[in-house]
mmCIF file of C-alpha atoms in Angstrom:
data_model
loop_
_atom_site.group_PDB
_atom_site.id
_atom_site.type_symbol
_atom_site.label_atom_id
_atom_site.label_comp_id
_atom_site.label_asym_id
_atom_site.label_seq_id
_atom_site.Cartn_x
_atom_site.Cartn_y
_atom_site.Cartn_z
ATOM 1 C CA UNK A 1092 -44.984 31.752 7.430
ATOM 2 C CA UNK A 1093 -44.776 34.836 9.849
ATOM 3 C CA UNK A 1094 -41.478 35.538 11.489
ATOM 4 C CA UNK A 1095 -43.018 34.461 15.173
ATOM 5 C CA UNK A 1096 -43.548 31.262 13.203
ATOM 6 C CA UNK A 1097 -39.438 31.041 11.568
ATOM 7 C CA UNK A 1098 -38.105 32.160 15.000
ATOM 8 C CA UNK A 1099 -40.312 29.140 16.932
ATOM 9 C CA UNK A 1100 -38.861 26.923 14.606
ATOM 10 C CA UNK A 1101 -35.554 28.160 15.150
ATOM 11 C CA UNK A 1102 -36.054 28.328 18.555
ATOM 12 C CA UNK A 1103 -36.943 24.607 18.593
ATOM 13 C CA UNK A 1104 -34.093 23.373 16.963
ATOM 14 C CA UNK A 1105 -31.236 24.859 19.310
ATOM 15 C CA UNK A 1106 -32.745 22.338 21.679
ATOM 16 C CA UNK A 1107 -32.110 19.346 20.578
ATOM 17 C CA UNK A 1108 -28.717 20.723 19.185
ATOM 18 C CA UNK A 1109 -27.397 21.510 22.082
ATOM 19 C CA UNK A 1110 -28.428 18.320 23.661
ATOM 20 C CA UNK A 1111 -26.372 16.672 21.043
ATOM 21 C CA UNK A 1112 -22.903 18.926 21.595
ATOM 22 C CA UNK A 1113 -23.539 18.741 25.206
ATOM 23 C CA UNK A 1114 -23.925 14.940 24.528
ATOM 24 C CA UNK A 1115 -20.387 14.616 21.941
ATOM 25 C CA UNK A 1116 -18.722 17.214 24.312
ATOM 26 C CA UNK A 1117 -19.491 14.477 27.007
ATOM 27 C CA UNK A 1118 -18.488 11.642 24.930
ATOM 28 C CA UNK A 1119 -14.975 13.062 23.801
ATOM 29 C CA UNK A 1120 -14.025 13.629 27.199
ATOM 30 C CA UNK A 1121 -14.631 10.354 28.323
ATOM 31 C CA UNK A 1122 -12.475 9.255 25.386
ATOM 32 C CA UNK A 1123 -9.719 11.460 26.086
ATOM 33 C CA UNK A 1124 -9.585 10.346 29.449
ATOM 34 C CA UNK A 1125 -8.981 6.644 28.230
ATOM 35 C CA UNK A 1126 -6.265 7.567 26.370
ATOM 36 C CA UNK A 1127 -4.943 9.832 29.060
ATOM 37 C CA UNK A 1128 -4.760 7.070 31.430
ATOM 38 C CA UNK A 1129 -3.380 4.343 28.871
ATOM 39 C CA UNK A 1130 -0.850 6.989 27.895
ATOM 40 C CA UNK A 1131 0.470 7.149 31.596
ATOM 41 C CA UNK A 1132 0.137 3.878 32.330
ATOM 42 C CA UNK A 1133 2.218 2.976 28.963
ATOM 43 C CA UNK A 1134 5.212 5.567 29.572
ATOM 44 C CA UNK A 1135 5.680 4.257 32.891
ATOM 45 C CA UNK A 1136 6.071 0.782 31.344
ATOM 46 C CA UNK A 1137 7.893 2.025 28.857
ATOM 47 C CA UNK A 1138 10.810 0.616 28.860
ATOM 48 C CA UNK A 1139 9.251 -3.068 29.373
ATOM 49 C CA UNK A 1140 7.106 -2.664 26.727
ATOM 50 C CA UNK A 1141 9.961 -1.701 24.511
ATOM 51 C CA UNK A 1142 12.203 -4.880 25.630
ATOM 52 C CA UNK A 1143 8.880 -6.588 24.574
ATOM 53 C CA UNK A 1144 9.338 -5.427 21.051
ATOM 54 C CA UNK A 1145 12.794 -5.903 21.188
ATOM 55 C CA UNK A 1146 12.294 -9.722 21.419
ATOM 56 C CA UNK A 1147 12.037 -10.994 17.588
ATOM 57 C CA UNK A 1148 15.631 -8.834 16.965
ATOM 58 C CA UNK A 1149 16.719 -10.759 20.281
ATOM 59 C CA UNK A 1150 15.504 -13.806 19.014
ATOM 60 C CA UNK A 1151 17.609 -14.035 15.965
ATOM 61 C CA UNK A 1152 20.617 -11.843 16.253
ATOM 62 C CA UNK A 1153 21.242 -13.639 19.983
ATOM 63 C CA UNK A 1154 21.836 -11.856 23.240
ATOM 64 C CA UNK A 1155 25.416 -11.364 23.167
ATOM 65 C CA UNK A 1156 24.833 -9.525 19.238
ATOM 66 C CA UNK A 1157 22.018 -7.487 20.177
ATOM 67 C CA UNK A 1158 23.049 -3.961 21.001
ATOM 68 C CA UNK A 1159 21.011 -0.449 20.462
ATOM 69 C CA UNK A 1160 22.065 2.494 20.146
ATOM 70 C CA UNK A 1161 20.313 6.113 20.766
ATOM 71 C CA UNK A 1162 22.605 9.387 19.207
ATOM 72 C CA UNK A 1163 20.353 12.075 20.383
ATOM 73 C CA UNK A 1164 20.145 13.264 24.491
ATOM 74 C CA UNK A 1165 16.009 13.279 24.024
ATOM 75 C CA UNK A 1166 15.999 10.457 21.632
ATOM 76 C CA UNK A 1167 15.149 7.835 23.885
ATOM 77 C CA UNK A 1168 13.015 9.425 25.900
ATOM 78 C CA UNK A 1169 11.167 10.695 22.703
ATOM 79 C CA UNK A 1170 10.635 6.962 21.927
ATOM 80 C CA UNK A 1171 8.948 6.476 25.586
ATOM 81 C CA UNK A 1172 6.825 9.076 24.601
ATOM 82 C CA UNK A 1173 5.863 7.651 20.780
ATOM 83 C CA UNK A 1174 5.710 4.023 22.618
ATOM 84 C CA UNK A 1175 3.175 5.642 24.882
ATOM 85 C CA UNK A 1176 0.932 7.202 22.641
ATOM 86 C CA UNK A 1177 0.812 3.760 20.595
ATOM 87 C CA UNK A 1178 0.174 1.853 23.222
ATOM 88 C CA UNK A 1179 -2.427 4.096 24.320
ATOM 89 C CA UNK A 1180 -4.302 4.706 21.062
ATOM 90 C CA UNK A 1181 -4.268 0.825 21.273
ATOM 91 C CA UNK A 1182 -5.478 -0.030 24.753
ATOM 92 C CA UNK A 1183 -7.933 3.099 24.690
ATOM 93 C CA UNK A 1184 -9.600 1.997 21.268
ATOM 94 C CA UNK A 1185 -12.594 -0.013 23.364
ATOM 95 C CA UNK A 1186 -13.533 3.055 25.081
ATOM 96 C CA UNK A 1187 -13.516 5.052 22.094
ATOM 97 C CA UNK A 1188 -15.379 3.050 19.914
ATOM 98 C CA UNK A 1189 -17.377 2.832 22.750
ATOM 99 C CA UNK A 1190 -18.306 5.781 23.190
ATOM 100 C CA UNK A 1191 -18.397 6.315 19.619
ATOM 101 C CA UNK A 1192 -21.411 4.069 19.505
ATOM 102 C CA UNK A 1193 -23.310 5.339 22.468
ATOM 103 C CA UNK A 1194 -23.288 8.424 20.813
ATOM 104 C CA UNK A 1195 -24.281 7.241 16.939
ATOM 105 C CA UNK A 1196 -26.960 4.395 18.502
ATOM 106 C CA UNK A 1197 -29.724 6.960 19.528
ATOM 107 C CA UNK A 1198 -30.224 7.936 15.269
ATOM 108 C CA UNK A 1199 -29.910 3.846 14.716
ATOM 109 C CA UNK A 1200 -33.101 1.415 13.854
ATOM 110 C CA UNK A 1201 -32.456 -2.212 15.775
ATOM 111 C CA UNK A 1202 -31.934 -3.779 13.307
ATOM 112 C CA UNK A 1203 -28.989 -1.107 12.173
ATOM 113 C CA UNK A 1204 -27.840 -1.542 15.736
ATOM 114 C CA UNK A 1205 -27.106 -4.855 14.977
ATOM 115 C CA UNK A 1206 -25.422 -4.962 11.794
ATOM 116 C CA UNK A 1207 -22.917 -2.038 13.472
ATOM 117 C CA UNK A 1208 -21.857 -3.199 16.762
ATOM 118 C CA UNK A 1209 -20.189 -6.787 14.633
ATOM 119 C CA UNK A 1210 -18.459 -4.279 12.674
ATOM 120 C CA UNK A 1211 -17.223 -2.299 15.676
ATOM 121 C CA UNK A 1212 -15.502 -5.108 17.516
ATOM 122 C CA UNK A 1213 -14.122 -7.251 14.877
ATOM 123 C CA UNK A 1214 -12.187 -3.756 13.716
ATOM 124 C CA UNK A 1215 -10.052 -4.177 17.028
ATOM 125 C CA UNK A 1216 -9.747 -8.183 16.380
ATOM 126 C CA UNK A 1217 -8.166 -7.888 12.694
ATOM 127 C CA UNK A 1218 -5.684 -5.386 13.668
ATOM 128 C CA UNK A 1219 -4.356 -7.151 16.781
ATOM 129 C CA UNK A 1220 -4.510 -10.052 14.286
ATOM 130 C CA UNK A 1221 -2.499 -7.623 11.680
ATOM 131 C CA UNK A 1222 0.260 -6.936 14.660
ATOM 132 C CA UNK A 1223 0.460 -10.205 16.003
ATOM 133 C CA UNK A 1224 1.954 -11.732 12.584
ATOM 134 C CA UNK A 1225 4.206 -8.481 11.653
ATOM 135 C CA UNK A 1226 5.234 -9.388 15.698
ATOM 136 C CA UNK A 1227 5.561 -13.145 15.233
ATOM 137 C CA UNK A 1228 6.385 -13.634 11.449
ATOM 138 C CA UNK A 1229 7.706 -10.664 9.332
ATOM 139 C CA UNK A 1230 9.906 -9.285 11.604
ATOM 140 C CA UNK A 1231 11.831 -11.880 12.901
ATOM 141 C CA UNK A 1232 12.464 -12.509 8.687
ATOM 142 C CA UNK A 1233 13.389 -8.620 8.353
ATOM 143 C CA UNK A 1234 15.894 -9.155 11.217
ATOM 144 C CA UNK A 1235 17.242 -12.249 9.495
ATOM 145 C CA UNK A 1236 17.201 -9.988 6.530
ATOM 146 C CA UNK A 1237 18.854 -7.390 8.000
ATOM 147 C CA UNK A 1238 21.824 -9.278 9.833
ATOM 148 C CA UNK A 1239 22.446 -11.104 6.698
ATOM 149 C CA UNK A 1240 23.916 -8.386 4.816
ATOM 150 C CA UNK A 1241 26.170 -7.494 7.458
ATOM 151 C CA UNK A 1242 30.242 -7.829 6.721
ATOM 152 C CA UNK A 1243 33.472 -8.780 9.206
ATOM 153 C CA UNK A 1244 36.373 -7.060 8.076
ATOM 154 C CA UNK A 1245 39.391 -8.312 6.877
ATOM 155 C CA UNK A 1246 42.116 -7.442 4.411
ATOM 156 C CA UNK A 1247 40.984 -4.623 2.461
ATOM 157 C CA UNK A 1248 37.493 -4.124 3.533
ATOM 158 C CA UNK A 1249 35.785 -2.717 6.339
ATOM 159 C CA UNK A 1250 33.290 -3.681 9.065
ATOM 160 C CA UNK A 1251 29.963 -3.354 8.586
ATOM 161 C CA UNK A 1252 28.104 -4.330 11.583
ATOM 162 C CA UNK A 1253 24.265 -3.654 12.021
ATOM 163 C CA UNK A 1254 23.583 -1.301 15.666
ATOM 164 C CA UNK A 1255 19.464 -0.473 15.477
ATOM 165 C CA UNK A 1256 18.984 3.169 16.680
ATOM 166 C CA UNK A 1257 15.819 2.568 19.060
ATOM 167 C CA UNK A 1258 14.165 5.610 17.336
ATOM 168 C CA UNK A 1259 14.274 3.927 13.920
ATOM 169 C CA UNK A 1260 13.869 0.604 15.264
ATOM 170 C CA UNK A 1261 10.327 1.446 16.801
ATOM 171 C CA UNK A 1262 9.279 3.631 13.765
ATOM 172 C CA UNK A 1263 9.607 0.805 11.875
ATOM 173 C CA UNK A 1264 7.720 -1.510 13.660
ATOM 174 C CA UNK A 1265 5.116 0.602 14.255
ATOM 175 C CA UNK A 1266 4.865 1.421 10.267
ATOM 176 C CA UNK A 1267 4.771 -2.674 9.868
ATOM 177 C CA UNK A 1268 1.775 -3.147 12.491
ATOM 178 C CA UNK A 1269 -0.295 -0.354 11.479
ATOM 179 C CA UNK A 1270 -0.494 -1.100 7.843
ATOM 180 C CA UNK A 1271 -0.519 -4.775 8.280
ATOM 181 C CA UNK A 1272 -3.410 -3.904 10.583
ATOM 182 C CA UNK A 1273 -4.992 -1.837 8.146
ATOM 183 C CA UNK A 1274 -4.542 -4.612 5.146
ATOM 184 C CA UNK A 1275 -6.035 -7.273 7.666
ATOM 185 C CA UNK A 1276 -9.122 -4.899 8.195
ATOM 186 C CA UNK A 1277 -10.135 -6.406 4.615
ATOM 187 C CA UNK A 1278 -12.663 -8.603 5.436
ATOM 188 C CA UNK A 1279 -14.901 -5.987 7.746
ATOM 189 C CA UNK A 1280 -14.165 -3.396 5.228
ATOM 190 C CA UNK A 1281 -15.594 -5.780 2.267
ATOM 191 C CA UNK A 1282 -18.140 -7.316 3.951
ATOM 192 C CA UNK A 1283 -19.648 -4.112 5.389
ATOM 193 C CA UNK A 1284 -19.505 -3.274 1.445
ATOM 194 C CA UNK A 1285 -21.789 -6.353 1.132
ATOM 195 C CA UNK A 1286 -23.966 -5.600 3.392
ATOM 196 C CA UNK A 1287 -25.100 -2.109 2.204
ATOM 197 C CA UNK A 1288 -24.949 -3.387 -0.963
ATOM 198 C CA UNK A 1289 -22.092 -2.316 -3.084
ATOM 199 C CA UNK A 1290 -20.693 -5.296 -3.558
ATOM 200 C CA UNK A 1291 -21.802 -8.799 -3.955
ATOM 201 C CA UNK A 1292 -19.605 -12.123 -3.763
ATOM 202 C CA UNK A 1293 -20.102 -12.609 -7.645
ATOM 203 C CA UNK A 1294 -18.078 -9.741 -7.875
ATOM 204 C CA UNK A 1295 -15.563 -10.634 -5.556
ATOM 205 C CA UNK A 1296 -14.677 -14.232 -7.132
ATOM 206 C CA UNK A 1297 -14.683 -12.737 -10.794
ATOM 207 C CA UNK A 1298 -11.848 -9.937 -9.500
ATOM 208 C CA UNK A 1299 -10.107 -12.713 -7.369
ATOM 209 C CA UNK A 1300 -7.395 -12.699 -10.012
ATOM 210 C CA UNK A 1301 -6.839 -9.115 -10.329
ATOM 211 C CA UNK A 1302 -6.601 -9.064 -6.059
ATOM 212 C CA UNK A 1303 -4.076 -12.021 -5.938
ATOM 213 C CA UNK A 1304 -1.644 -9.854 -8.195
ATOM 214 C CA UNK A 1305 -2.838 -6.435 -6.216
ATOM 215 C CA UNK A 1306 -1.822 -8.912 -3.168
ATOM 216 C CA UNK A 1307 1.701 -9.246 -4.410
ATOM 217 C CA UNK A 1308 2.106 -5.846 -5.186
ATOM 218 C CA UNK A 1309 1.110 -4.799 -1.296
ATOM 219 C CA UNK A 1310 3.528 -7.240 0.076
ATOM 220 C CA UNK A 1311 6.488 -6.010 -2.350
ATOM 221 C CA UNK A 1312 5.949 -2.341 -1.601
ATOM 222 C CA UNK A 1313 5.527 -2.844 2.120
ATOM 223 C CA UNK A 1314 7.994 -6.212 3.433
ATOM 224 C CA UNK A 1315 11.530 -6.226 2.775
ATOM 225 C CA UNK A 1316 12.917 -7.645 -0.596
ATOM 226 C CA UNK A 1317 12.926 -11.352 -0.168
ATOM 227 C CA UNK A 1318 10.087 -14.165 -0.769
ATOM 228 C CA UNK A 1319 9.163 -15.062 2.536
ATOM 229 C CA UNK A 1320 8.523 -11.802 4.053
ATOM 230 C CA UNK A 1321 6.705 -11.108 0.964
ATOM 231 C CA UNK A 1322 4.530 -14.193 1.204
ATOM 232 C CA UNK A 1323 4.124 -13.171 4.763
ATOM 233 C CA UNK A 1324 1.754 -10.514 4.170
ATOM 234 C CA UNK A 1325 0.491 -11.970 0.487
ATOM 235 C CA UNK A 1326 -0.663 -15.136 1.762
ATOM 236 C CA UNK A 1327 -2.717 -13.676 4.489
ATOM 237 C CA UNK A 1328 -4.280 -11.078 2.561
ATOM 238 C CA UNK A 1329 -5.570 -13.952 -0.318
ATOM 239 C CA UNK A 1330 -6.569 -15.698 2.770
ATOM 240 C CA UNK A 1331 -8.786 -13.171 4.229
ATOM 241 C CA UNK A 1332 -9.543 -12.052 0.549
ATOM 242 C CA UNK A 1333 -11.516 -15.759 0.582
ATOM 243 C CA UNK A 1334 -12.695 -15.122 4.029
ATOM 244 C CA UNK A 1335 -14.207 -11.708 2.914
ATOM 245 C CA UNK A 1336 -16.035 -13.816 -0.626
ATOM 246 C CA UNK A 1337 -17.530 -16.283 2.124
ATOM 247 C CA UNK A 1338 -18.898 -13.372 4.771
ATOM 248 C CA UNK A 1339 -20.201 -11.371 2.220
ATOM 249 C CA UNK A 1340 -21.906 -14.587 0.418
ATOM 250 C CA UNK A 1341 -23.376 -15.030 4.032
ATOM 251 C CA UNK A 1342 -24.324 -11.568 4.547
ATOM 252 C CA UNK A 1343 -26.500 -12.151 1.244
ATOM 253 C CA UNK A 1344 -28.154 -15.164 2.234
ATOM 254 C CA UNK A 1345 -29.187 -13.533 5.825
ATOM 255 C CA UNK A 1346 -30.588 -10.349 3.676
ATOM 256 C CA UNK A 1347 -32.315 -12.335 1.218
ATOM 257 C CA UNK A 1348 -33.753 -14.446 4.248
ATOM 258 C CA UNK A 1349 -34.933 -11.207 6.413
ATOM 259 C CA UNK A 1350 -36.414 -10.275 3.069
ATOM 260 C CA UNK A 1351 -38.471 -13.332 2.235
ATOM 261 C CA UNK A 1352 -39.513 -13.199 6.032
ATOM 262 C CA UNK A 1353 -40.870 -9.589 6.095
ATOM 263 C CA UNK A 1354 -42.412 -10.195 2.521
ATOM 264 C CA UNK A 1355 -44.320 -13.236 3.907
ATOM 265 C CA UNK A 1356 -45.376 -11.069 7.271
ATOM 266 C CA UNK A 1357 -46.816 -8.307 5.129
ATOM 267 C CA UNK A 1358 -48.469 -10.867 3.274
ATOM 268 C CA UNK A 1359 -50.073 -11.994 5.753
ATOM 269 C CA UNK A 1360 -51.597 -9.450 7.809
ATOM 270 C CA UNK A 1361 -53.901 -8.616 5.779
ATOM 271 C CA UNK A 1362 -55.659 -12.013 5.972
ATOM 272 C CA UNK A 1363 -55.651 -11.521 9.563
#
């Protein structure tokens, strides 16, 4: 091949690179627009989204025992901010994956089309799922927790009274939601596994023992130190653990289907 030949071909391939930065340089922005607007429109509602949270603690402790306290002169205001950028990574995530997808979905067969987008909005779905019981479950039992071990002084000893900083407070939750969300993303992450082929529901009930005790060991590492908030998350996860053996056993029986049906197509063109 000549050098007028290699520098053709080169010459040909900027093209359709270019098209694709121009395209993911288009893409991006329109992401980071999303979250720019979510972001505002969070920190403005800051402080009502925060009260929001603040519920659970409210819920248990009572009104009149439900005090929080802030020791730095940025601190809360620093909070607003991390509030903000959760809410908006949140709220924005649509767009994103969005966009996301308009940008993959050129490269992508139908057919792959179709087995993505599922994937892509069930993600959202299992994590909102994830927050809604660390929201409505654990953390009302971590406040219980928490107030429990508090002491009234007397003779002796000294008070020890529980006052939240709303730094740590938030921190926390948001540690509790996001890997609660992530644990709850087990049955897309398994039964996209299935799909491609990795693994197979025969697998999955043979290891079901193994999981149930890897279940456990999630829920003691990441909920406080008593049973129920650690059947909280364990429960749930064996749940969607059978959940994922039943998608991916479904996933099989649509491949095995498509397969018979495209077998019996080639087969019979020919007679045509």
């Amino acid at each position: 091949m000549s050098r007028e030949d290699d520098e053709k071909e080169i010459e040909a391939t900027k093209a359709p690179l270019m098209e694709h930065l121009i395209e993911l340089r288009s893409r991006l922005i329109k992401a980071l627009i999303a979250f720019a607007i979510a972001f505002v429109g969070c920190f403005f509602f800051a402080k009502t989204i925060y009260n929001v949270l603040t519920w659970p603690f409210v819920w248990v402790a009572g009104p009149e025992n439900s005090k929080f306290i802030y020791t730095g002169l940025l601190e809360y205001f620093v909070v607003q901010l991390k509030l903000a950028m959760f809410g908006a990574a949140f709220i924005s995530f649509p767009v994103v994956a969005t966009q996301i997808y308009m940008f993959v979905a050129p490269g992508l067969y139908r057919h792959e089309k179709q087995a993505f987008l599922p994937y892509l909005v069930a993600t959202p779905i299992f994590f909102l799922l994830g927050a809604v019981v660390v929201y409505g479950l654990v953390w009302p039992m971590l406040a219980r927790f928490s107030l429990s071990m508090q002491q009234a002084g007397g003779d002796s000893q000294a008070t020890i009274e529980l006052l939240p900083k709303v730094d740590d407070y938030l921190g926390l939750m948001m540690k509790l939601i996001f890997a609660f969300g992530i644990a709850f993303q087990l049955p897309v992450i398994l039964t996209l596994l299935g799909r491609v082929g990795i693994i197979t529901s025969d697998q999955l009930k043979a290891k079901r023992r193994y999981f149930i005790v890897g279940a456990f060991v999630i829920a003691a590492v990441l909920t406080p130190p008593d049973v129920l908030s650690q059947l909280s998350l364990a429960l749930p996860l064996m749940a969607l653990y059978e959940g994922s053996i039943w998608s991916v056993r479904w996933v099989e029986k649509k491949a095995a289907a498509d397969k018979a049906k495209d077998a019996a197509s080639a087969a019979a063109k020919p007679a045509e």
